């Protein structure tokens, strides 16, 4: 079946916000009295805010120490810091090739969608002036189940009246690739072969994607 929909993850695919997530988590860790090394940040990619907090606390051997409402307070504290960073995002932080890739798929007649776990996707798209390039926007405010559950991508397909089999998902996180596969969609991994598995194609970034070629190959 011919491709009809291109679905894009946000953090790590369209914009490099991972560094701001990292700074905000690192600050929280330091307030709690432990260090959060950069290498550990990989584990948080594509993972929901609460799950990220659990992983962070495990790194500091502090898991299970907080009540649910204290956990919510810690997550809020991290988010306030993160929002301070992304409020200042500039268009130069759009990852190379991302804008052109969206435009080219649209010119080829495909629909485009955002499929992000982030509850801050709206602010980010506004700052980068990318919102108008999407026919459907699904983010963490519309989903109840985190990746690797396919909910986020299936909602995008439903918005556009498309069968999952005609959708391709661009993802930088393993949880996201697993979610797309579980939803019956084609996948393009954005990253390094050593870090990710179970994809149909892999690229270093969207600047390497040739939309025409992809449409021809994914039949
Ligand atoms: P927020 P994506 C994900 O976005 C990030 O990769 C992940 O690190 C973050 O914890 C998650 O969004 C939730 O973000 O705290 O802003 O709601 O990669 O699915 O676009
Ligand atoms: Mg991502």
mmCIF file of C-alpha atoms and ligand atoms in Angstrom:
data_model
loop_
_atom_site.group_PDB
_atom_site.id
_atom_site.type_symbol
_atom_site.label_atom_id
_atom_site.label_comp_id
_atom_site.label_asym_id
_atom_site.label_seq_id
_atom_site.Cartn_x
_atom_site.Cartn_y
_atom_site.Cartn_z
ATOM 1 C CA UNK A 1 0.000 0.000 0.000
ATOM 2 C CA UNK A 2 1.239 3.415 -0.986
ATOM 3 C CA UNK A 3 2.389 5.729 1.838
ATOM 4 C CA UNK A 4 -0.131 8.440 2.721
ATOM 5 C CA UNK A 5 0.990 9.758 6.102
ATOM 6 C CA UNK A 6 4.375 10.775 7.563
ATOM 7 C CA UNK A 7 4.385 10.950 11.374
ATOM 8 C CA UNK A 8 7.203 12.721 13.187
ATOM 9 C CA UNK A 9 8.381 12.426 16.758
ATOM 10 C CA UNK A 10 9.361 15.833 18.164
ATOM 11 C CA UNK A 11 12.257 15.694 20.642
ATOM 12 C CA UNK A 12 15.331 14.351 18.874
ATOM 13 C CA UNK A 13 13.776 14.258 15.404
ATOM 14 C CA UNK A 14 12.543 17.792 14.652
ATOM 15 C CA UNK A 15 14.267 19.681 17.465
ATOM 16 C CA UNK A 16 17.097 19.036 19.881
ATOM 17 C CA UNK A 17 15.270 19.570 23.159
ATOM 18 C CA UNK A 18 16.930 16.543 24.818
ATOM 19 C CA UNK A 19 19.657 18.860 26.116
ATOM 20 C CA UNK A 20 17.104 20.999 27.963
ATOM 21 C CA UNK A 21 15.321 17.969 29.409
ATOM 22 C CA UNK A 22 18.761 16.869 30.591
ATOM 23 C CA UNK A 23 19.658 20.205 32.196
ATOM 24 C CA UNK A 24 16.346 20.352 34.049
ATOM 25 C CA UNK A 25 16.629 16.748 35.309
ATOM 26 C CA UNK A 26 20.266 17.266 36.293
ATOM 27 C CA UNK A 27 19.311 20.309 38.363
ATOM 28 C CA UNK A 28 16.599 18.334 40.158
ATOM 29 C CA UNK A 29 19.065 15.502 40.845
ATOM 30 C CA UNK A 30 21.575 17.926 42.275
ATOM 31 C CA UNK A 31 18.915 19.381 44.591
ATOM 32 C CA UNK A 32 18.200 15.835 45.751
ATOM 33 C CA UNK A 33 21.927 15.337 46.376
ATOM 34 C CA UNK A 34 23.144 13.163 43.507
ATOM 35 C CA UNK A 35 24.730 13.532 40.093
ATOM 36 C CA UNK A 36 22.957 12.640 36.854
ATOM 37 C CA UNK A 37 25.606 11.886 34.205
ATOM 38 C CA UNK A 38 24.912 12.653 30.536
ATOM 39 C CA UNK A 39 25.218 8.975 29.543
ATOM 40 C CA UNK A 40 22.160 8.202 31.690
ATOM 41 C CA UNK A 41 20.074 10.709 29.730
ATOM 42 C CA UNK A 42 19.689 8.228 26.830
ATOM 43 C CA UNK A 43 17.317 6.220 29.033
ATOM 44 C CA UNK A 44 14.904 9.167 29.242
ATOM 45 C CA UNK A 45 14.443 9.671 25.504
ATOM 46 C CA UNK A 46 10.861 9.155 24.368
ATOM 47 C CA UNK A 47 9.877 8.208 27.921
ATOM 48 C CA UNK A 48 7.022 10.015 29.724
ATOM 49 C CA UNK A 49 7.732 12.639 32.406
ATOM 50 C CA UNK A 50 6.727 10.441 35.369
ATOM 51 C CA UNK A 51 8.596 7.405 34.048
ATOM 52 C CA UNK A 52 11.652 9.642 33.499
ATOM 53 C CA UNK A 53 11.459 10.726 37.145
ATOM 54 C CA UNK A 54 11.369 7.095 38.274
ATOM 55 C CA UNK A 55 14.475 6.341 36.182
ATOM 56 C CA UNK A 56 16.222 9.447 37.556
ATOM 57 C CA UNK A 57 15.473 8.472 41.159
ATOM 58 C CA UNK A 58 16.773 4.965 40.524
ATOM 59 C CA UNK A 59 20.075 6.462 39.316
ATOM 60 C CA UNK A 60 20.324 8.285 42.661
ATOM 61 C CA UNK A 61 19.185 5.170 44.572
ATOM 62 C CA UNK A 62 16.182 7.132 45.822
ATOM 63 C CA UNK A 63 13.399 5.054 44.261
ATOM 64 C CA UNK A 64 10.399 4.399 46.493
ATOM 65 C CA UNK A 65 11.238 7.247 48.884
ATOM 66 C CA UNK A 66 8.487 9.637 47.817
ATOM 67 C CA UNK A 67 4.698 9.597 47.998
ATOM 68 C CA UNK A 68 2.653 10.007 44.819
ATOM 69 C CA UNK A 69 2.002 13.657 45.570
ATOM 70 C CA UNK A 70 5.687 14.323 46.308
ATOM 71 C CA UNK A 71 6.535 12.626 43.000
ATOM 72 C CA UNK A 72 4.063 14.913 41.219
ATOM 73 C CA UNK A 73 5.705 17.916 42.914
ATOM 74 C CA UNK A 74 9.188 16.833 41.775
ATOM 75 C CA UNK A 75 7.962 16.321 38.198
ATOM 76 C CA UNK A 76 6.359 19.788 38.270
ATOM 77 C CA UNK A 77 9.562 21.333 39.541
ATOM 78 C CA UNK A 78 11.537 19.773 36.681
ATOM 79 C CA UNK A 79 8.922 20.855 34.169
ATOM 80 C CA UNK A 80 8.951 24.487 35.314
ATOM 81 C CA UNK A 81 12.682 24.597 34.645
ATOM 82 C CA UNK A 82 12.298 22.849 31.293
ATOM 83 C CA UNK A 83 9.598 25.302 30.217
ATOM 84 C CA UNK A 84 11.929 28.211 31.083
ATOM 85 C CA UNK A 85 14.435 26.797 28.590
ATOM 86 C CA UNK A 86 12.008 26.054 25.778
ATOM 87 C CA UNK A 87 10.336 29.452 26.060
ATOM 88 C CA UNK A 88 13.614 30.768 24.638
ATOM 89 C CA UNK A 89 13.935 28.188 21.809
ATOM 90 C CA UNK A 90 14.974 29.674 18.474
ATOM 91 C CA UNK A 91 14.303 28.530 14.924
ATOM 92 C CA UNK A 92 18.016 27.769 14.590
ATOM 93 C CA UNK A 93 17.370 24.848 16.957
ATOM 94 C CA UNK A 94 15.187 23.066 14.403
ATOM 95 C CA UNK A 95 17.293 20.045 13.421
ATOM 96 C CA UNK A 96 18.898 20.105 9.936
ATOM 97 C CA UNK A 97 16.557 19.045 7.136
ATOM 98 C CA UNK A 98 13.463 18.856 9.353
ATOM 99 C CA UNK A 99 11.505 21.720 7.799
ATOM 100 C CA UNK A 100 12.365 20.728 4.212
ATOM 101 C CA UNK A 101 11.403 17.145 4.895
ATOM 102 C CA UNK A 102 7.932 18.157 6.149
ATOM 103 C CA UNK A 103 7.432 20.485 3.185
ATOM 104 C CA UNK A 104 8.534 17.878 0.626
ATOM 105 C CA UNK A 105 6.204 15.171 1.983
ATOM 106 C CA UNK A 106 3.338 17.665 1.764
ATOM 107 C CA UNK A 107 4.255 18.581 -1.813
ATOM 108 C CA UNK A 108 4.185 14.882 -2.659
ATOM 109 C CA UNK A 109 0.591 14.759 -1.388
ATOM 110 C CA UNK A 110 1.185 13.001 1.921
ATOM 111 C CA UNK A 111 -0.427 14.154 5.158
ATOM 112 C CA UNK A 112 1.925 15.018 8.019
ATOM 113 C CA UNK A 113 1.431 14.422 11.735
ATOM 114 C CA UNK A 114 3.224 15.016 15.004
ATOM 115 C CA UNK A 115 3.407 12.040 17.393
ATOM 116 C CA UNK A 116 5.096 13.198 20.587
ATOM 117 C CA UNK A 117 5.021 12.115 24.233
ATOM 118 C CA UNK A 118 5.632 15.693 25.335
ATOM 119 C CA UNK A 119 2.980 17.767 27.060
ATOM 120 C CA UNK A 120 4.980 20.828 25.971
ATOM 121 C CA UNK A 121 4.768 20.151 22.229
ATOM 122 C CA UNK A 122 2.412 23.116 21.669
ATOM 123 C CA UNK A 123 4.893 25.640 23.098
ATOM 124 C CA UNK A 124 7.754 24.139 21.094
ATOM 125 C CA UNK A 125 5.847 24.174 17.778
ATOM 126 C CA UNK A 126 4.823 27.806 18.413
ATOM 127 C CA UNK A 127 8.377 28.881 19.140
ATOM 128 C CA UNK A 128 9.661 27.150 16.008
ATOM 129 C CA UNK A 129 6.669 28.210 13.870
ATOM 130 C CA UNK A 130 6.220 24.632 12.653
ATOM 131 C CA UNK A 131 2.596 24.074 13.724
ATOM 132 C CA UNK A 132 1.080 24.942 10.336
ATOM 133 C CA UNK A 133 3.086 22.168 8.648
ATOM 134 C CA UNK A 134 1.082 19.433 10.399
ATOM 135 C CA UNK A 135 -2.324 18.046 9.427
ATOM 136 C CA UNK A 136 -2.626 16.343 12.812
ATOM 137 C CA UNK A 137 -0.929 17.047 16.129
ATOM 138 C CA UNK A 138 -0.938 14.357 18.800
ATOM 139 C CA UNK A 139 1.067 15.030 21.954
ATOM 140 C CA UNK A 140 1.189 14.032 25.601
ATOM 141 C CA UNK A 141 -1.919 16.089 26.365
ATOM 142 C CA UNK A 142 -4.030 13.798 24.136
ATOM 143 C CA UNK A 143 -2.682 10.397 25.149
ATOM 144 C CA UNK A 144 -3.140 8.269 28.224
ATOM 145 C CA UNK A 145 -0.662 5.504 27.431
ATOM 146 C CA UNK A 146 3.040 6.209 26.912
ATOM 147 C CA UNK A 147 5.235 4.820 24.117
ATOM 148 C CA UNK A 148 5.899 1.861 23.490
ATOM 149 C CA UNK A 149 2.100 1.768 23.485
ATOM 150 C CA UNK A 150 1.034 2.682 19.931
ATOM 151 C CA UNK A 151 -1.783 5.027 21.094
ATOM 152 C CA UNK A 152 -0.028 8.266 20.076
ATOM 153 C CA UNK A 153 0.555 7.121 16.487
ATOM 154 C CA UNK A 154 -2.820 5.384 16.098
ATOM 155 C CA UNK A 155 -4.559 8.617 17.139
ATOM 156 C CA UNK A 156 -2.688 10.501 14.416
ATOM 157 C CA UNK A 157 -3.723 7.903 11.816
ATOM 158 C CA UNK A 158 -7.313 8.142 13.055
ATOM 159 C CA UNK A 159 -7.289 11.950 12.820
ATOM 160 C CA UNK A 160 -6.313 11.612 9.182
ATOM 161 C CA UNK A 161 -8.619 8.693 8.375
ATOM 162 C CA UNK A 162 -5.614 6.571 7.384
ATOM 163 C CA UNK A 163 -4.879 2.890 7.818
ATOM 164 C CA UNK A 164 -1.714 2.308 9.944
ATOM 165 C CA UNK A 165 -0.243 0.376 7.006
ATOM 166 C CA UNK A 166 0.036 3.603 4.958
ATOM 167 C CA UNK A 167 1.855 5.503 7.726
ATOM 168 C CA UNK A 168 5.586 5.909 8.265
ATOM 169 C CA UNK A 169 6.957 7.035 11.634
ATOM 170 C CA UNK A 170 10.255 8.900 12.168
ATOM 171 C CA UNK A 171 11.591 8.197 15.663
ATOM 172 C CA UNK A 172 14.826 8.582 17.625
ATOM 173 C CA UNK A 173 13.819 6.508 20.659
ATOM 174 C CA UNK A 174 13.551 2.730 20.948
ATOM 175 C CA UNK A 175 10.236 3.079 22.820
ATOM 176 C CA UNK A 176 8.913 5.097 19.867
ATOM 177 C CA UNK A 177 10.080 2.604 17.239
ATOM 178 C CA UNK A 178 8.474 -0.199 19.250
ATOM 179 C CA UNK A 179 5.250 1.844 19.495
ATOM 180 C CA UNK A 180 5.119 2.403 15.726
ATOM 181 C CA UNK A 181 5.744 -1.295 15.005
ATOM 182 C CA UNK A 182 3.093 -2.316 17.528
ATOM 183 C CA UNK A 183 0.693 -0.020 15.655
ATOM 184 C CA UNK A 184 1.457 -1.742 12.339
ATOM 185 C CA UNK A 185 3.335 1.204 10.825
ATOM 186 C CA UNK A 186 6.550 1.506 8.832
ATOM 187 C CA UNK A 187 9.512 3.007 10.715
ATOM 188 C CA UNK A 188 12.517 5.164 9.990
ATOM 189 C CA UNK A 189 14.939 5.283 12.901
ATOM 190 C CA UNK A 190 16.808 8.531 13.477
ATOM 191 C CA UNK A 191 20.103 7.691 15.124
ATOM 192 C CA UNK A 192 22.898 5.134 15.073
ATOM 193 C CA UNK A 193 22.478 1.428 14.160
ATOM 194 C CA UNK A 194 24.249 0.409 17.384
ATOM 195 C CA UNK A 195 21.677 2.188 19.576
ATOM 196 C CA UNK A 196 18.395 1.187 17.909
ATOM 197 C CA UNK A 197 16.791 -1.990 16.557
ATOM 198 C CA UNK A 198 13.674 -3.128 14.715
ATOM 199 C CA UNK A 199 13.308 -0.413 12.066
ATOM 200 C CA UNK A 200 12.703 -0.489 8.296
ATOM 201 C CA UNK A 201 15.302 2.183 7.516
ATOM 202 C CA UNK A 202 17.773 4.253 9.502
ATOM 203 C CA UNK A 203 19.150 7.762 8.975
ATOM 204 C CA UNK A 204 21.462 10.056 10.873
ATOM 205 C CA UNK A 205 18.920 12.886 10.732
ATOM 206 C CA UNK A 206 16.078 14.155 8.556
ATOM 207 C CA UNK A 207 18.629 15.893 6.272
ATOM 208 C CA UNK A 208 19.423 12.375 5.005
ATOM 209 C CA UNK A 209 15.817 11.558 4.097
ATOM 210 C CA UNK A 210 14.828 11.619 0.431
ATOM 211 C CA UNK A 211 11.004 11.729 0.569
ATOM 212 C CA UNK A 212 10.528 10.705 -3.105
ATOM 213 C CA UNK A 213 12.798 7.724 -2.707
ATOM 214 C CA UNK A 214 11.081 6.682 0.522
ATOM 215 C CA UNK A 215 7.621 6.822 -1.067
ATOM 216 C CA UNK A 216 8.935 4.698 -3.948
ATOM 217 C CA UNK A 217 10.596 2.150 -1.658
ATOM 218 C CA UNK A 218 7.829 1.802 0.956
ATOM 219 C CA UNK A 219 5.135 0.239 -1.227
HETATM 220 P P1 LIG B 1 7.306 16.526 28.725
HETATM 221 P P2 LIG B 1 9.103 12.912 22.168
HETATM 222 C C1 LIG B 1 9.463 13.030 24.834
HETATM 223 O O1 LIG B 1 9.192 13.654 23.609
HETATM 224 C C2 LIG B 1 10.919 13.185 25.226
HETATM 225 O O2 LIG B 1 11.758 12.464 24.347
HETATM 226 C C3 LIG B 1 11.136 12.690 26.635
HETATM 227 O O3 LIG B 1 12.477 12.868 27.023
HETATM 228 C C4 LIG B 1 10.192 13.444 27.589
HETATM 229 O O4 LIG B 1 10.317 12.978 28.921
HETATM 230 C C5 LIG B 1 8.747 13.259 27.108
HETATM 231 O O5 LIG B 1 8.632 13.727 25.779
HETATM 232 C C6 LIG B 1 7.752 14.024 27.981
HETATM 233 O O6 LIG B 1 7.979 15.394 27.807
HETATM 234 O O7 LIG B 1 7.906 16.432 30.078
HETATM 235 O O8 LIG B 1 7.649 17.798 27.976
HETATM 236 O O9 LIG B 1 5.816 16.258 28.724
HETATM 237 O O10 LIG B 1 10.479 12.400 21.886
HETATM 238 O O11 LIG B 1 8.047 11.828 22.271
HETATM 239 O O12 LIG B 1 8.710 14.047 21.252
HETATM 240 MG MG1 LIG B 2 12.105 11.579 20.564
#
